[in-house]
Amino acid sequence: MSQECAREIELLVKASWRLLVLESFEEDRALRAVHAAAQVSERAVVTWSLAGGVGGNGPGAGSLDAGLKALVEYADPTLFVVLDAHRVIEDATAVRRLRDVLPLLAKRRQAVVLLGPAVDLPLEIERDAARVQLPLPTARELAPLFRRVGEQRKLQASDDSLWDAAVRAALGLTASEAVRVFNMACLKAKVLDEAAIQL
């Protein structure tokens, strides 16, 4: 999880932004950033999805409008994360409802985080939203993931510097892509060496 991203979300929320767009292909990492920001800013995190509603199996499934109706029932300081926002944000009724609830969110110390790989907002709410991009993982974030995979596979490295080389070779990928590629290289090479890194 990018600490810079979590810090940016935290600052935006503390600065009274009520609508955030968090763009990422990595939902799990993005949610970890939101949770980190929420913890520091003393807010809960509640997710909503089209299929599962609030919390994955609660009210509000089926449409963003239904989801927003369900979220309004929460009174505590909360970050509401709309999963797959790029799929649901074009609903005119939901956009109107979102605009209507923004002042209420401010009073309650709440915010809506629209999460998706690329979220194009309707013009009506474009200027109400702060945009945050979750950067791809750094070497510092990938290294422990690779070490864990190596331990699980009982992978031997001929030289410790090869771990760093493997991580550098994976920069530019999402965390899950990097782990899958590293897993494949481990399966093919059976040992961490220059040949495995080239795979």
CSV table of C-alpha atoms in Angstrom, one decimal:
chain,number,residue,atom,x,y,z
A,1,MET,CA,0.0,0.0,0.0
A,2,SER,CA,1.3,3.4,-0.9
A,3,GLN,CA,1.7,5.5,2.3
A,4,GLU,CA,1.8,8.6,0.2
A,5,CYS,CA,-1.7,7.7,-1.3
A,6,ALA,CA,-3.1,7.0,2.2
A,7,ARG,CA,-1.7,10.3,3.4
A,8,GLU,CA,-3.2,12.2,0.5
A,9,ILE,CA,-6.6,10.7,1.2
A,10,GLU,CA,-6.3,11.5,4.8
A,11,LEU,CA,-5.4,15.2,4.1
A,12,LEU,CA,-8.3,15.5,1.6
A,13,VAL,CA,-10.8,14.1,4.0
A,14,LYS,CA,-9.5,16.4,6.8
A,15,ALA,CA,-9.7,19.3,4.4
A,16,SER,CA,-13.4,18.6,4.0
A,17,TRP,CA,-13.5,17.1,0.6
A,18,ARG,CA,-16.7,15.0,0.5
A,19,LEU,CA,-16.1,13.2,-2.8
A,20,LEU,CA,-12.9,11.5,-3.8
A,21,VAL,CA,-12.0,9.5,-6.9
A,22,LEU,CA,-9.4,6.9,-6.2
A,23,GLU,CA,-8.1,5.4,-9.5
A,24,SER,CA,-6.4,2.1,-9.4
A,25,PHE,CA,-6.5,-1.4,-11.0
A,26,GLU,CA,-5.6,-2.7,-7.5
A,27,GLU,CA,-8.7,-2.8,-5.4
A,28,ASP,CA,-7.1,-4.5,-2.5
A,29,ARG,CA,-4.1,-2.1,-2.3
A,30,ALA,CA,-6.5,0.9,-2.7
A,31,LEU,CA,-8.7,-0.3,0.1
A,32,ARG,CA,-5.7,-0.7,2.4
A,33,ALA,CA,-4.8,2.9,1.6
A,34,VAL,CA,-8.4,4.0,2.4
A,35,HIS,CA,-8.4,2.0,5.7
A,36,ALA,CA,-5.0,3.6,6.7
A,37,ALA,CA,-6.4,7.1,6.0
A,38,ALA,CA,-9.6,6.3,7.9
A,39,GLN,CA,-7.7,5.1,10.9
A,40,VAL,CA,-5.6,8.2,11.2
A,41,SER,CA,-8.6,10.5,10.6
A,42,GLU,CA,-10.7,8.5,13.0
A,43,ARG,CA,-13.4,7.3,10.6
A,44,ALA,CA,-14.9,4.0,9.8
A,45,VAL,CA,-14.8,2.4,6.3
A,46,VAL,CA,-17.9,1.0,4.7
A,47,THR,CA,-17.8,-0.5,1.2
A,48,TRP,CA,-20.6,-0.7,-1.3
A,49,SER,CA,-20.8,-2.8,-4.5
A,50,LEU,CA,-23.5,-3.2,-7.1
A,51,ALA,CA,-23.7,-6.9,-6.5
A,52,GLY,CA,-23.4,-7.0,-2.7
A,53,GLY,CA,-24.7,-3.7,-1.5
A,54,VAL,CA,-23.3,-2.3,1.7
A,55,GLY,CA,-20.5,-4.4,3.3
A,56,GLY,CA,-20.8,-7.0,0.6
A,57,ASN,CA,-24.1,-8.5,1.8
A,58,GLY,CA,-26.2,-5.7,3.0
A,59,PRO,CA,-28.8,-3.2,1.8
A,60,GLY,CA,-28.5,-1.1,-1.3
A,61,ALA,CA,-27.5,-3.7,-3.9
A,62,GLY,CA,-28.7,-3.3,-7.5
A,63,SER,CA,-28.1,0.4,-8.2
A,64,LEU,CA,-25.9,3.2,-7.0
A,65,ASP,CA,-29.0,5.1,-6.0
A,66,ALA,CA,-30.1,2.3,-3.7
A,67,GLY,CA,-26.6,2.2,-2.3
A,68,LEU,CA,-26.5,5.9,-1.6
A,69,LYS,CA,-29.9,5.6,0.2
A,70,ALA,CA,-28.4,2.9,2.4
A,71,LEU,CA,-25.2,4.8,3.1
A,72,VAL,CA,-27.2,7.9,4.3
A,73,GLU,CA,-28.4,5.8,7.2
A,74,TYR,CA,-24.9,5.9,8.7
A,75,ALA,CA,-24.4,8.8,11.1
A,76,ASP,CA,-20.9,8.2,12.3
A,77,PRO,CA,-17.8,9.6,10.6
A,78,THR,CA,-17.2,7.2,7.7
A,79,LEU,CA,-15.5,6.8,4.4
A,80,PHE,CA,-17.9,5.2,2.0
A,81,VAL,CA,-16.1,3.3,-0.8
A,82,VAL,CA,-18.0,2.7,-4.0
A,83,LEU,CA,-16.4,-0.3,-5.7
A,84,ASP,CA,-16.3,-0.4,-9.5
A,85,ALA,CA,-17.5,3.2,-9.6
A,86,HIS,CA,-16.6,3.5,-13.2
A,87,ARG,CA,-19.5,1.1,-13.9
A,88,VAL,CA,-22.2,2.9,-11.9
A,89,ILE,CA,-21.5,6.6,-11.9
A,90,GLU,CA,-23.5,7.4,-15.0
A,91,ASP,CA,-26.8,6.9,-13.3
A,92,ALA,CA,-28.5,10.3,-13.4
A,93,THR,CA,-30.7,9.6,-10.3
A,94,ALA,CA,-27.7,8.5,-8.3
A,95,VAL,CA,-25.7,11.6,-9.4
A,96,ARG,CA,-28.5,13.8,-8.3
A,97,ARG,CA,-28.8,12.0,-5.0
A,98,LEU,CA,-25.0,12.2,-4.5
A,99,ARG,CA,-25.1,16.0,-5.1
A,100,ASP,CA,-28.0,16.2,-2.6
A,101,VAL,CA,-26.2,14.3,0.2
A,102,LEU,CA,-22.8,16.1,-0.1
A,103,PRO,CA,-23.8,18.8,2.4
A,104,LEU,CA,-25.0,16.1,4.9
A,105,LEU,CA,-21.7,14.2,4.5
A,106,ALA,CA,-19.8,17.4,5.5
A,107,LYS,CA,-21.8,17.7,8.7
A,108,ARG,CA,-21.2,14.1,9.6
A,109,ARG,CA,-17.5,14.1,8.8
A,110,GLN,CA,-18.1,11.6,6.0
A,111,ALA,CA,-16.9,11.2,2.4
A,112,VAL,CA,-17.6,9.0,-0.6
A,113,VAL,CA,-14.6,7.4,-2.3
A,114,LEU,CA,-15.3,6.4,-5.9
A,115,LEU,CA,-12.9,3.5,-6.6
A,116,GLY,CA,-12.2,2.1,-10.1
A,117,PRO,CA,-9.4,1.8,-12.7
A,118,ALA,CA,-10.5,5.0,-14.5
A,119,VAL,CA,-13.5,6.9,-13.3
A,120,ASP,CA,-15.0,9.5,-15.7
A,121,LEU,CA,-17.3,11.7,-13.7
A,122,PRO,CA,-20.4,13.4,-15.0
A,123,LEU,CA,-20.0,17.2,-15.4
A,124,GLU,CA,-22.3,17.9,-12.5
A,125,ILE,CA,-19.9,16.5,-9.9
A,126,GLU,CA,-16.5,16.8,-11.6
A,127,ARG,CA,-15.7,20.0,-9.6
A,128,ASP,CA,-16.8,18.5,-6.3
A,129,ALA,CA,-14.3,15.7,-6.5
A,130,ALA,CA,-10.7,15.4,-5.6
A,131,ARG,CA,-8.7,12.8,-7.7
A,132,VAL,CA,-6.1,10.5,-6.2
A,133,GLN,CA,-4.2,7.9,-8.1
A,134,LEU,CA,-2.7,4.9,-6.4
A,135,PRO,CA,0.8,4.5,-7.8
A,136,LEU,CA,2.1,1.2,-8.8
A,137,PRO,CA,4.0,-0.6,-6.0
A,138,THR,CA,7.5,0.4,-5.2
A,139,ALA,CA,10.5,-2.0,-4.8
A,140,ARG,CA,10.0,-1.6,-1.0
A,141,GLU,CA,6.4,-2.9,-1.3
A,142,LEU,CA,7.2,-5.7,-3.7
A,143,ALA,CA,10.3,-7.1,-1.9
A,144,PRO,CA,8.4,-8.6,1.1
A,145,LEU,CA,5.8,-10.1,-1.3
A,146,PHE,CA,8.6,-11.8,-3.3
A,147,ARG,CA,10.4,-13.0,-0.2
A,148,ARG,CA,7.1,-14.6,1.0
A,149,VAL,CA,6.6,-16.4,-2.3
A,150,GLY,CA,10.2,-17.5,-2.2
A,151,GLU,CA,9.7,-18.9,1.3
A,152,GLN,CA,6.5,-20.7,0.3
A,153,ARG,CA,8.3,-22.3,-2.7
A,154,LYS,CA,11.5,-22.9,-0.7
A,155,LEU,CA,13.3,-21.0,-3.4
A,156,GLN,CA,17.1,-20.8,-3.2
A,157,ALA,CA,18.9,-17.8,-4.4
A,158,SER,CA,22.5,-18.1,-5.5
A,159,ASP,CA,23.1,-14.5,-4.4
A,160,ASP,CA,21.0,-12.2,-2.2
A,161,SER,CA,21.3,-9.4,-4.8
A,162,LEU,CA,19.2,-11.5,-7.1
A,163,TRP,CA,16.1,-10.8,-4.9
A,164,ASP,CA,16.6,-7.1,-5.5
A,165,ALA,CA,17.1,-7.7,-9.3
A,166,ALA,CA,13.9,-9.7,-9.4
A,167,VAL,CA,12.0,-6.9,-7.7
A,168,ARG,CA,13.5,-4.3,-10.0
A,169,ALA,CA,12.4,-6.4,-13.0
A,170,ALA,CA,8.8,-6.4,-11.8
A,171,LEU,CA,8.6,-2.6,-11.3
A,172,GLY,CA,5.8,-1.2,-13.5
A,173,LEU,CA,3.5,-4.0,-12.7
A,174,THR,CA,0.6,-4.1,-10.2
A,175,ALA,CA,1.4,-6.1,-7.1
A,176,SER,CA,-0.8,-9.0,-8.2
A,177,GLU,CA,0.8,-9.1,-11.6
A,178,ALA,CA,4.3,-9.0,-10.2
A,179,VAL,CA,3.6,-11.9,-7.8
A,180,ARG,CA,2.0,-13.9,-10.6
A,181,VAL,CA,5.0,-13.3,-12.9
A,182,PHE,CA,7.4,-14.1,-10.1
A,183,ASN,CA,5.5,-17.3,-9.3
A,184,MET,CA,5.7,-18.3,-12.9
A,185,ALA,CA,9.4,-17.6,-13.1
A,186,CYS,CA,9.9,-19.7,-9.9
A,187,LEU,CA,8.0,-22.6,-11.3
A,188,LYS,CA,10.0,-22.6,-14.5
A,189,ALA,CA,13.4,-22.0,-13.1
A,190,LYS,CA,13.2,-23.7,-9.7
A,191,VAL,CA,15.9,-21.5,-8.4
A,192,LEU,CA,16.4,-17.7,-8.2
A,193,ASP,CA,19.2,-16.9,-10.6
A,194,GLU,CA,19.8,-14.6,-13.6
A,195,ALA,CA,17.9,-17.0,-15.9
A,196,ALA,CA,14.8,-16.9,-13.7
A,197,ILE,CA,14.9,-13.1,-13.6
A,198,GLN,CA,15.0,-13.0,-17.4
A,199,LEU,CA,11.8,-15.1,-17.6
